[in-house]
Tab-separated table of C-alpha atoms and ligand atoms in Angstrom:
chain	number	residue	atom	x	y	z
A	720	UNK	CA	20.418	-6.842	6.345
A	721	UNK	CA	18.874	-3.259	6.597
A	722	UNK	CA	20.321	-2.073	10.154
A	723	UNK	CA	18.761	0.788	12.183
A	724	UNK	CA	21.344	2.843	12.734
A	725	UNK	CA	21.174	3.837	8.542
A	726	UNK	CA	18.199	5.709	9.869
A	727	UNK	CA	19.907	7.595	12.392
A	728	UNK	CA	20.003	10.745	9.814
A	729	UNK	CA	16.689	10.524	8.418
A	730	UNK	CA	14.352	9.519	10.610
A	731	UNK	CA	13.024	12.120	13.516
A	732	UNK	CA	15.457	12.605	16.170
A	733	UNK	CA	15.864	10.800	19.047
A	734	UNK	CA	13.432	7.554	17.203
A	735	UNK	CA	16.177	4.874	16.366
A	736	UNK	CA	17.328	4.553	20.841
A	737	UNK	CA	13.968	4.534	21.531
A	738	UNK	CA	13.525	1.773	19.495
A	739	UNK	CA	16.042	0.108	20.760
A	740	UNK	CA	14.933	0.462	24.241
A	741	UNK	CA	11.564	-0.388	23.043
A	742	UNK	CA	12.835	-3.895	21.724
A	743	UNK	CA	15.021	-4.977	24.726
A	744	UNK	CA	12.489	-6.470	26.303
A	745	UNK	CA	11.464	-8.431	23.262
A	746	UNK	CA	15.249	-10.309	22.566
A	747	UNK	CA	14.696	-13.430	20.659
A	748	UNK	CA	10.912	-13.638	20.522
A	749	UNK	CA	9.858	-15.302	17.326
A	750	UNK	CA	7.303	-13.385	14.798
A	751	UNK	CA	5.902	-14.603	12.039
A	752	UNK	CA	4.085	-12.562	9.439
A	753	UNK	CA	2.101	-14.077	6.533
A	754	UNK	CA	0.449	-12.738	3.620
A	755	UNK	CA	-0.527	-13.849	0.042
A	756	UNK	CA	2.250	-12.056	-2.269
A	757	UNK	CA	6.099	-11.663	-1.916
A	758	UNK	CA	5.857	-9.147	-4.667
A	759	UNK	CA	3.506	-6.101	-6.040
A	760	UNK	CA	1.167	-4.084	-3.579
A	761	UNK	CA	1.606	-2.224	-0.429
A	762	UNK	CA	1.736	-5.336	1.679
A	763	UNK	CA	4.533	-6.764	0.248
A	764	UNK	CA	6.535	-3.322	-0.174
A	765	UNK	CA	5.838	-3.220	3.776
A	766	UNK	CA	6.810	-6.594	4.607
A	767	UNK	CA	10.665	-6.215	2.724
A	768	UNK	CA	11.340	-3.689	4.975
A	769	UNK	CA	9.873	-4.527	8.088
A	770	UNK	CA	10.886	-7.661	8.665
A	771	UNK	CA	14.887	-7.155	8.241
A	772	UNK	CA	13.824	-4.360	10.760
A	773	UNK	CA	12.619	-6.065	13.204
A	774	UNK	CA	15.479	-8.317	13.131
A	775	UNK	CA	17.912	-5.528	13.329
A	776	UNK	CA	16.361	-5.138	16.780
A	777	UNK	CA	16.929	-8.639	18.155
A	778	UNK	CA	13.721	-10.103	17.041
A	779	UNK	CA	12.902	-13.319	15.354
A	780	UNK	CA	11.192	-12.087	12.615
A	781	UNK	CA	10.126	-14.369	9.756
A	782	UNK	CA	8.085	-13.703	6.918
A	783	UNK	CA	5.235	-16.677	5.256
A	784	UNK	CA	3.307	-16.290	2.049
A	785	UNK	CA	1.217	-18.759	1.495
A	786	UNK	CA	0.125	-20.253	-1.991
A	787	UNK	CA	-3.450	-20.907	-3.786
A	788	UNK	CA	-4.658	-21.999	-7.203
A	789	UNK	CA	-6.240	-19.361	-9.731
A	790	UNK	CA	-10.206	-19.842	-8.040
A	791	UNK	CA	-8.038	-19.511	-4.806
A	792	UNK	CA	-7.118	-15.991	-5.854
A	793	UNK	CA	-10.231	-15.092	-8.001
A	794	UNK	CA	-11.870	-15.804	-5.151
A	795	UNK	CA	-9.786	-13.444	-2.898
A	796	UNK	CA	-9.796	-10.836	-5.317
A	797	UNK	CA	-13.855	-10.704	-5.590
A	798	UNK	CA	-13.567	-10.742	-1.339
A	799	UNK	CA	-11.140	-7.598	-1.633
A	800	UNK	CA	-13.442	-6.080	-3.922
A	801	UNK	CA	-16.640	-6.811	-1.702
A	802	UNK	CA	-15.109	-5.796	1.306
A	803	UNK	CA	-14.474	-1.909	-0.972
A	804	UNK	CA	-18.032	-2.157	-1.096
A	805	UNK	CA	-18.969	-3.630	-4.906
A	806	UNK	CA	-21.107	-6.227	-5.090
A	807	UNK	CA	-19.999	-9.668	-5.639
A	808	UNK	CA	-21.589	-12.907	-5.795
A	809	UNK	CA	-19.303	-15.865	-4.803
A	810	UNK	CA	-20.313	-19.323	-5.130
A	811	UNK	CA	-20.393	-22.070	-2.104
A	812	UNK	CA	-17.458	-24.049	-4.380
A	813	UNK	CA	-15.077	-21.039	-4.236
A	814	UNK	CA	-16.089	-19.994	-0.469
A	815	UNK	CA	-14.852	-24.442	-0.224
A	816	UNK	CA	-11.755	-23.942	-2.238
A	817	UNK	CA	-10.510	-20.398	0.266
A	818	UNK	CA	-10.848	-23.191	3.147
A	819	UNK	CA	-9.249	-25.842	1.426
A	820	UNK	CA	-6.448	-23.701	0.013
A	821	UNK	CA	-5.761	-21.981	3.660
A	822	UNK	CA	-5.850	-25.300	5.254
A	823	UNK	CA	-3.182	-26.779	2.939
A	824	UNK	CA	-1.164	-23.530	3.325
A	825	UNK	CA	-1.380	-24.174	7.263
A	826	UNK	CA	0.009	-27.793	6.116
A	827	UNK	CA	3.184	-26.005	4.473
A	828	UNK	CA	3.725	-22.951	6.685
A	829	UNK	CA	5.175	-22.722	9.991
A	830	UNK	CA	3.321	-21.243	12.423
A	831	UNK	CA	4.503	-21.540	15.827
A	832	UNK	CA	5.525	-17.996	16.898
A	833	UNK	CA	5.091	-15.511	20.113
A	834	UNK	CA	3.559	-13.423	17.758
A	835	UNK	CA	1.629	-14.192	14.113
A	836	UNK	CA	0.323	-11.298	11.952
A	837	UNK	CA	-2.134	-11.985	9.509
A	838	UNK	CA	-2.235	-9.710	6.738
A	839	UNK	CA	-5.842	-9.249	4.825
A	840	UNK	CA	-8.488	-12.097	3.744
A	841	UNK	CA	-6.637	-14.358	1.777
A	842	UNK	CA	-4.738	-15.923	4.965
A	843	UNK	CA	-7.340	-14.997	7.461
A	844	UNK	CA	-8.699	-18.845	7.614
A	845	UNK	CA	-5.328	-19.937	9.135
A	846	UNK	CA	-6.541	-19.213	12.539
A	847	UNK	CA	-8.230	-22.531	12.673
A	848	UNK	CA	-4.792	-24.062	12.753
A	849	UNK	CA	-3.285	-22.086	15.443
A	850	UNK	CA	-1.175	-24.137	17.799
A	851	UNK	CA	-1.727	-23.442	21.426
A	852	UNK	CA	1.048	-20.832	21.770
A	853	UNK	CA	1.458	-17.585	20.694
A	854	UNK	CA	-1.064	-14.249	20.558
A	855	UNK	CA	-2.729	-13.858	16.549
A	856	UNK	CA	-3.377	-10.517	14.832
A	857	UNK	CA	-5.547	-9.716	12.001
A	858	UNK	CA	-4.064	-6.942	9.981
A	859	UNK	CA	-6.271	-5.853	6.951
A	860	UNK	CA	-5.003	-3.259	5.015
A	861	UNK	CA	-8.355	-2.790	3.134
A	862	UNK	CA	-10.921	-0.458	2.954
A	863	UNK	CA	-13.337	-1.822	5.109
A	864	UNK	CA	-15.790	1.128	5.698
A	865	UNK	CA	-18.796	-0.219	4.276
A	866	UNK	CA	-18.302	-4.292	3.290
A	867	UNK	CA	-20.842	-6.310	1.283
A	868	UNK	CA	-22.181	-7.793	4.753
A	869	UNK	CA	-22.025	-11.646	3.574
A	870	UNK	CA	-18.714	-11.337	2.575
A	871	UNK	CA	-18.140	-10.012	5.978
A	872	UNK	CA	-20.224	-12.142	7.926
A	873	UNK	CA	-17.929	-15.022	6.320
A	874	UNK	CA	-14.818	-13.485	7.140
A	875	UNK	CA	-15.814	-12.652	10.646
A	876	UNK	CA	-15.945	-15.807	11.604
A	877	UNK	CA	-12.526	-16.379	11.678
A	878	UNK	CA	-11.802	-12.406	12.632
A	879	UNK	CA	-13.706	-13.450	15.843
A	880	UNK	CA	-10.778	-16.091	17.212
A	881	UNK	CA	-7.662	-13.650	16.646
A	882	UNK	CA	-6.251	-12.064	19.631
A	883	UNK	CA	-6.877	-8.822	17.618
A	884	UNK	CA	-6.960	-6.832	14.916
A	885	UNK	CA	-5.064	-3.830	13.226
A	886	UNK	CA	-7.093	-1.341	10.508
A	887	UNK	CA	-5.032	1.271	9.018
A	888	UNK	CA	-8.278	4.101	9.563
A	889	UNK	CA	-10.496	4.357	13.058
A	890	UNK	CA	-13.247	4.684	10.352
A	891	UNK	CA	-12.676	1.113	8.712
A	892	UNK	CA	-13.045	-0.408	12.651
A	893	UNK	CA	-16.115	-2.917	13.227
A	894	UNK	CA	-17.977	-4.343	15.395
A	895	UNK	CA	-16.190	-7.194	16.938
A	896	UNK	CA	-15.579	-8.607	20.256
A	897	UNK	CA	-11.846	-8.654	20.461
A	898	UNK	CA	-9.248	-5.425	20.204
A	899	UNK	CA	-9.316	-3.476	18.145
A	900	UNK	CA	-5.719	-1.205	16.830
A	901	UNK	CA	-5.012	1.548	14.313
A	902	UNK	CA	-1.809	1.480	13.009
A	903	UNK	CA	-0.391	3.668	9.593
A	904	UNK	CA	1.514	1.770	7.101
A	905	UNK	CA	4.346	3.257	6.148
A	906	UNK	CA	7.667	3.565	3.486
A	907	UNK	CA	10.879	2.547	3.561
A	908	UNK	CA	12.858	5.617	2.992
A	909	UNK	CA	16.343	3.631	2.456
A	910	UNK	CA	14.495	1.335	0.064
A	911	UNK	CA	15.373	1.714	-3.627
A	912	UNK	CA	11.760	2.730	-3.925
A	913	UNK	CA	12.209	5.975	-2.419
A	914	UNK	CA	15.832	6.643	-1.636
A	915	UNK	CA	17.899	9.670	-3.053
A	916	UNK	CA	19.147	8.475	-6.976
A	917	UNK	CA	21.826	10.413	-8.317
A	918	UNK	CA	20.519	12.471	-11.667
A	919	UNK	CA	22.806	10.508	-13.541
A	920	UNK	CA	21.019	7.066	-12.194
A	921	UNK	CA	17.984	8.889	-12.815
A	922	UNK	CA	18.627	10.157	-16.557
A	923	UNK	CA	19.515	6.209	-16.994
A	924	UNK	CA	16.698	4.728	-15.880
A	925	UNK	CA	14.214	7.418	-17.605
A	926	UNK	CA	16.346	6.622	-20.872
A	927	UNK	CA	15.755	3.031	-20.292
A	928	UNK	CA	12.040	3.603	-19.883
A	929	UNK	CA	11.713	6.037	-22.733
A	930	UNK	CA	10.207	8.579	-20.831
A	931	UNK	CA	10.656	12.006	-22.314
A	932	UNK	CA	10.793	14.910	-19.704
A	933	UNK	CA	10.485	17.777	-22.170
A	934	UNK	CA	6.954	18.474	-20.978
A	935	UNK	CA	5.327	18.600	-17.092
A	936	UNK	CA	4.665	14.921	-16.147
A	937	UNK	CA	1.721	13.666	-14.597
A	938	UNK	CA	2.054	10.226	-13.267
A	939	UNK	CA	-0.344	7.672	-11.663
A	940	UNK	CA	1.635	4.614	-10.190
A	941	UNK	CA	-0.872	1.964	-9.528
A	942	UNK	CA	-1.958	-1.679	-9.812
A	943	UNK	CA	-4.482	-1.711	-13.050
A	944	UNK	CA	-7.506	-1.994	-10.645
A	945	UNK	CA	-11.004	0.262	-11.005
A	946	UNK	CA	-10.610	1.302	-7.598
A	947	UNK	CA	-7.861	3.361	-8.558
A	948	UNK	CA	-9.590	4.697	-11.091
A	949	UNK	CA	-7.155	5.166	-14.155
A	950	UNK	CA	-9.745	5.988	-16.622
A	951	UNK	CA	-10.375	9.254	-14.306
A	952	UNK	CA	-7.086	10.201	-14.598
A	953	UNK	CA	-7.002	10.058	-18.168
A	954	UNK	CA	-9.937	12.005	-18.599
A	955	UNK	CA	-8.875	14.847	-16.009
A	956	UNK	CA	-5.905	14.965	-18.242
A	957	UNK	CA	-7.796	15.092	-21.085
A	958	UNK	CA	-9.363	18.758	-19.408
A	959	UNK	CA	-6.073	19.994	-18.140
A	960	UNK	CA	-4.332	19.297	-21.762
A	961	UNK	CA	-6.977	21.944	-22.957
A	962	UNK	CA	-4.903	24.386	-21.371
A	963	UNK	CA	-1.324	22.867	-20.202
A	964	UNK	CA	1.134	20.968	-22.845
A	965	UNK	CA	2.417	17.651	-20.537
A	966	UNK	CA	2.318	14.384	-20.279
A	967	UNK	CA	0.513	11.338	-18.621
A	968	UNK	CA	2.281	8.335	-17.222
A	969	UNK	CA	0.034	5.633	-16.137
A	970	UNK	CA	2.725	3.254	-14.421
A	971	UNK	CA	1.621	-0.409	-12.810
A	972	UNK	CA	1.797	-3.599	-13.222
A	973	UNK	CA	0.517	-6.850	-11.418
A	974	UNK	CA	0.225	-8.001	-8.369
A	975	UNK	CA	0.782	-12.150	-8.094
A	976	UNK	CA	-2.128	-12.001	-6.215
A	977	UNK	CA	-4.407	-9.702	-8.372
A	978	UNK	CA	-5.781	-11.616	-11.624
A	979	UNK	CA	-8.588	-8.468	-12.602
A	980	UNK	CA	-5.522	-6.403	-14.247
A	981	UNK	CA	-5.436	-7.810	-17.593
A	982	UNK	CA	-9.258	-6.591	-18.217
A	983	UNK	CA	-8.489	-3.153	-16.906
A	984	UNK	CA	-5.527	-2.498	-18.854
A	985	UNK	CA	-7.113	-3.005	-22.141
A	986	UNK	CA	-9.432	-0.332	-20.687
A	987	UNK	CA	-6.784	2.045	-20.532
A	988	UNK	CA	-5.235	1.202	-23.832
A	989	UNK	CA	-8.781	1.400	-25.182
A	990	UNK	CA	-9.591	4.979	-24.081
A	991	UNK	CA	-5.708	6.031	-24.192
A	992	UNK	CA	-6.577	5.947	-27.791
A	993	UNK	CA	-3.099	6.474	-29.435
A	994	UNK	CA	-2.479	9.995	-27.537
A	995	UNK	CA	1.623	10.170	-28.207
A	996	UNK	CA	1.620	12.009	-24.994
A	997	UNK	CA	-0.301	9.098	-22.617
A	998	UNK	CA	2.653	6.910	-22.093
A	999	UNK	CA	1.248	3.038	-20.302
A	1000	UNK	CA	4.157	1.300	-18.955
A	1001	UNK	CA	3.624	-2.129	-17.359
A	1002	UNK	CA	6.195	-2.416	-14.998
A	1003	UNK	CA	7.565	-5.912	-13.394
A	1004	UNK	CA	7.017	-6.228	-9.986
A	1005	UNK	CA	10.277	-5.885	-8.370
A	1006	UNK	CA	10.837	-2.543	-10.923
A	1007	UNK	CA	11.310	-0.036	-7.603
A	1008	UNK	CA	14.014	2.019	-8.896
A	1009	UNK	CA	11.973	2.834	-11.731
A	1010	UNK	CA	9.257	3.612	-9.833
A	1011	UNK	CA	11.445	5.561	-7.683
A	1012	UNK	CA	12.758	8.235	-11.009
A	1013	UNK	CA	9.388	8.402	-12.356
A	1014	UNK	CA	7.964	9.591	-8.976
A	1015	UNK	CA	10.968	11.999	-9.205
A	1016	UNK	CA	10.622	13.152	-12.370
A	1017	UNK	CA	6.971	14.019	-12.530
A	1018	UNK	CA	5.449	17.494	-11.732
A	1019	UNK	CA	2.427	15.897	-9.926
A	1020	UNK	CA	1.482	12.385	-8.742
A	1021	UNK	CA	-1.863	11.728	-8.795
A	1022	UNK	CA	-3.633	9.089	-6.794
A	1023	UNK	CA	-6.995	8.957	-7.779
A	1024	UNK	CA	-8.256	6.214	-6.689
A	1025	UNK	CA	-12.263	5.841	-5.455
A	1026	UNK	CA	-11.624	3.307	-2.154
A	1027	UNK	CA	-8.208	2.994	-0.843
A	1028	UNK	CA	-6.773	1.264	1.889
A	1029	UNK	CA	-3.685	3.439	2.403
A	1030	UNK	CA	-2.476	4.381	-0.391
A	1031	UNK	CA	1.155	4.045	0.061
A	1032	UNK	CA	1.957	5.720	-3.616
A	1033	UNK	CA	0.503	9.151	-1.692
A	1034	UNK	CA	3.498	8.714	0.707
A	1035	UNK	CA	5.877	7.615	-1.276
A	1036	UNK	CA	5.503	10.368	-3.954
A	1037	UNK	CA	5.170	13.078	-1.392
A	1038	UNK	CA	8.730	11.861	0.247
A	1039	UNK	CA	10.179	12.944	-3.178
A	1040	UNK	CA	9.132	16.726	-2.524
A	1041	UNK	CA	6.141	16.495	-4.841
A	1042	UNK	CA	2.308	17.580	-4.742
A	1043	UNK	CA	0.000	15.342	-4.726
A	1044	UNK	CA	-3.815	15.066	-6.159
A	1045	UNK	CA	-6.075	12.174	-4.136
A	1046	UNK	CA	-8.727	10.572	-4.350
A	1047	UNK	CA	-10.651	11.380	-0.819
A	1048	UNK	CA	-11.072	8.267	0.561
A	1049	UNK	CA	-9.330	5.930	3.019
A	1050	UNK	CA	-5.737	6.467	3.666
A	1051	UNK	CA	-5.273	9.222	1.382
A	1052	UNK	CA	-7.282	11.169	3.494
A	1053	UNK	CA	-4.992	11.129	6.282
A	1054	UNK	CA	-1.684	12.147	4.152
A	1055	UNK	CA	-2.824	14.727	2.128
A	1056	UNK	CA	-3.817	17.714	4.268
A	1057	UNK	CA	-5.443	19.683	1.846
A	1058	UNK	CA	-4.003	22.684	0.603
A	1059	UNK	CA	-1.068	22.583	2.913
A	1060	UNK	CA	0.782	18.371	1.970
A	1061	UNK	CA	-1.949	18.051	-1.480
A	1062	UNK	CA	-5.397	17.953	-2.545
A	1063	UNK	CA	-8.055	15.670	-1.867
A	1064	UNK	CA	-10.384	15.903	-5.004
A	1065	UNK	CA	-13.909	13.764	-5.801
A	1066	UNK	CA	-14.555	14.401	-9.159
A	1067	UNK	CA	-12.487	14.106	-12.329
A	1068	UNK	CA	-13.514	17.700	-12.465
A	1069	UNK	CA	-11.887	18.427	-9.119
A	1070	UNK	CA	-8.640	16.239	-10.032
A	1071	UNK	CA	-8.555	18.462	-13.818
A	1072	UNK	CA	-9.003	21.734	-11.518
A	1073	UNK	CA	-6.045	20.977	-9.217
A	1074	UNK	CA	-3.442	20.025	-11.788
A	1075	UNK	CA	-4.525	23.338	-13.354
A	1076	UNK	CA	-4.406	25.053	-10.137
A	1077	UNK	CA	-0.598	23.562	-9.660
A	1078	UNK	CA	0.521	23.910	-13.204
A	1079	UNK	CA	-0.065	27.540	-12.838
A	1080	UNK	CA	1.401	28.116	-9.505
A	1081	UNK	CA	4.903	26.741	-9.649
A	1082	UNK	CA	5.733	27.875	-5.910
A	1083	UNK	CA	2.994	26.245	-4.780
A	1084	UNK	CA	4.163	22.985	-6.030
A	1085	UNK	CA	7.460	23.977	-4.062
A	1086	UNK	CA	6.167	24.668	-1.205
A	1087	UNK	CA	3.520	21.749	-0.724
A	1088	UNK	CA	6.529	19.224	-1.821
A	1089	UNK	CA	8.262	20.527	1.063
A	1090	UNK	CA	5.554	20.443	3.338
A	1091	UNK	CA	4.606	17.074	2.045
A	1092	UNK	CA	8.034	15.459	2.678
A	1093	UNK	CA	8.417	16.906	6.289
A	1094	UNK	CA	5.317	15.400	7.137
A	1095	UNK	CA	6.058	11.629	6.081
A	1096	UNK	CA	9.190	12.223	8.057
A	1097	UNK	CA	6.749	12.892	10.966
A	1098	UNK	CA	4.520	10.407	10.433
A	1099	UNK	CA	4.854	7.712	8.170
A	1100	UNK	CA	8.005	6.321	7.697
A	1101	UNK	CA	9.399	2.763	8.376
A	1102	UNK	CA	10.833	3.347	11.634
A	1103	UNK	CA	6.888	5.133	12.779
A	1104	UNK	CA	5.745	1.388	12.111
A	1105	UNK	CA	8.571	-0.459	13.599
A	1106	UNK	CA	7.879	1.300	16.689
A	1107	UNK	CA	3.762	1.038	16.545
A	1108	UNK	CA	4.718	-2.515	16.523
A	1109	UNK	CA	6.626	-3.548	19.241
A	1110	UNK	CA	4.641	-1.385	21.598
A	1111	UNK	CA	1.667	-4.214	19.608
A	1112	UNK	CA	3.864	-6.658	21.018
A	1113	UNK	CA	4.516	-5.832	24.550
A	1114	UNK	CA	0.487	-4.607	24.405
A	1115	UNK	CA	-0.573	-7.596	23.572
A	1116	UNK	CA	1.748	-9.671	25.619
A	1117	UNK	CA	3.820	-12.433	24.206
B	1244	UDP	N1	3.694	-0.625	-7.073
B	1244	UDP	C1	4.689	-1.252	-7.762
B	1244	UDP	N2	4.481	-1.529	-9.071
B	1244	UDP	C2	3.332	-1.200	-9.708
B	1244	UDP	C3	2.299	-0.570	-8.972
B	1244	UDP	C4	2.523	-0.301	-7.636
B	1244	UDP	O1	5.760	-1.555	-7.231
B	1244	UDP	O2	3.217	-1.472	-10.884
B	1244	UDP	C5	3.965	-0.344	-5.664
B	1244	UDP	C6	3.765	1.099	-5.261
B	1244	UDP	O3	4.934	1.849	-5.504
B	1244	UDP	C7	3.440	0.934	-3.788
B	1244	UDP	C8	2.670	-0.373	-3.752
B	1244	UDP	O4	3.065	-1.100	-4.897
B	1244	UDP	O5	4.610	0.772	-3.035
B	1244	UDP	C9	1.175	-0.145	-3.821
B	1244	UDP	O6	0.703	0.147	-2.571
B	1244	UDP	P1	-0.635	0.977	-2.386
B	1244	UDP	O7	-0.896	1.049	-0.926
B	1244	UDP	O8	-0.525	2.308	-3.100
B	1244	UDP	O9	-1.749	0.150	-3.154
B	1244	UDP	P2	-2.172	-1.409	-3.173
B	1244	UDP	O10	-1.604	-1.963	-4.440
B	1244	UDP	O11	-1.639	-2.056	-1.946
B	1244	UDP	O12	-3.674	-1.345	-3.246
């Protein structure tokens, strides 16, 4: 079990006893959080961290993920996609098979807690089986700043009975008639994700991978999903190899709950087009110390995607010391200051300029790695979250 005190040293002073004193008042209380995935995606990555959390504190903290046929998830995936704002038609039959699904799930899951957190659309239908105890939050971790309205409208319905709901931006907040919260996700720095590696671990795992590091590395990590936009990245590259010798990395692999990525990657292969210096490596889900060296290893992470929820890659690469290039929208917005933590770009054009910009400027890179790490400390690590919420918790009133 990940224990607090391991964050004594890292986290900002003073955070780990206030958390403590922030969960006395909580001993024992039971929370349950569900989502669709136990692997790949931000959710997930937040969930294996949080929930040992808040049982170092004294909680009962549980964790549910419910399960769903392949419409089940095609569905979901075209509901993620319309809530980011592309249009989607979805048929009556797979709106039918979402309820069915989520009320066999409420069949098979536990859900009598003080305290049940939803996370995004796929389990948002459980509601309807809510026993007559305990306070419900919607979390949605999606970009929800300008939703295809029926897809909405359907989803609201069942927004409308929760005790409350959490958005990760004040700008993806909506009209509804029950709380509404902002909390940041955040990253585990203890997790092998984004811990310290020794070089030697490092040099191993880079081996493994085949990843050469005899030129500057640029490296996307990201689910194969348009929204993140990997066929921008390769053609900024494409400019910035005009002028700079390096290398692309286009990391990611699936989520269980994300069945577009096949169709994308071919994409990638297809305009990848042989270039010895455009590595693709499809990485399993639970690869995090490989994601951790690459992150370490390259000269500049880019995250370019074109909607984001958060964008926990932004974080995660900046807590290794290194500049980032984002996309500006949703979360990235809010880590990448520009010019001080990284650049916010919205053009391929814009991306290309940056790297350039960096490439040339070594101490920049330095300096904005720095910058960049000191303020995840600040603001968006683990022990930020655990924190945002139990003061949820004793908000709400369990
Ligand atoms: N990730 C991963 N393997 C991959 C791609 C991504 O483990 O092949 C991780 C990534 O390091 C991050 C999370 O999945 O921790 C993605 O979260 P993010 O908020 O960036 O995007 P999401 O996938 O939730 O849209």
């Amino acid at each position: 079990m990940i224990r607090l005190e391991a964050y004594r040293e890292i986290a900002p002073q003073g955070i780990v006893d206030f958390l403590y004193r922030m969960a006395e008042k909580m001993q024992g209380k039971k929370i349950i959080h569900v989502n669709s995935t136990k692997l790949g995606g931000g959710v997930a990555e937040i969930l294996r961290s949080l929930v040992p959390l808040l049982q170092s504190v004294g909680l009962d903290a549980q964790w549910e993920v419910i399960g769903g046929n392949e419409e089940f998830f095609s569905t979901t995936k075209a509901f993620h996609n319309a809530l980011q704002g592309q249009e989607q038609k979805i048929p009556p039959t797979m709106l039918e098979n979402y309820l069915e699904v989520n009320r066999e799930n409420a069949q098979n899951i536990s859900l009598d807690a003080d305290f049940v957190v939803i996370h995004d659309p796929q389990p948002a239908a459980l509601i309807q089986y809510r026993p007559p105890k305990g306070k419900w939050i919607w979390r949605c971790h999606i970009d929800v700043s300008q939703p295809q309205r029926k897809v909405w409208d359907f989803l609201r319905q069942f927004v409308v009975s929760y005790d409350g709901t959490i958005f990760s931006l004040p700008r993806f907040a909506q009209r509804l008639p029950i709380p509404q919260f902002l909390i940041h996700p955040s990253i585990d720095p203890l997790s092998d994700k984004n811990r310290d590696l020794t070089p030697e671990e490092q040099q191993e795992i880079l081996r493994r991978l085949e990843v050469s590091t005899d030129k500057p590395i640029l490296l996307q990590v990201s689910r194969f999903d348009r929204f993140k936009d990997p066929l921008g990245v390769i053609q900024a590259y494409r400019l910035v190899k005009k002028h700079h010798d390096l290398r692309l990395v286009l990391a990611g692999g699936g989520a269980t709950d994300d069945p577009e990525g096949e169709t994308v990657l071919e994409e990638v292969r297809e305009a990848a087009q042989d270039d010895p210096d455009i590595q693709i490596l499809l990485l399993p889900p639970d690869a995090y110390l490989e994601i951790n060296a690459l992150q370490r290893a390259a000269a500049i992470v880019l995250q370019k995607s074109l909607r984001e929820g958060f964008g926990l890659t932004v974080a995660e690469a900046m807590w290794k010391g290194k500049p980032v290039i984002g996309g500006f929208t949703g979360g990235i917005t809010v880590q990448l200051v520009y010019g001080v933590t990284g650049f916010t770009v919205n053009s391929v054009e814009g991306a290309a300029f940056r790297i350039h910009h960096l490439l040339d400027n070594p101490e920049v890179m330095n300096k904005m790695g720095q910058d960049a790490r000191e303020f995840v400390r600040r603001n968006f690590l683990i022990t930020r979250h655990l924190g945002d919420y139990l003061a949820l918790i004793n908000y709400v009133g369990c």
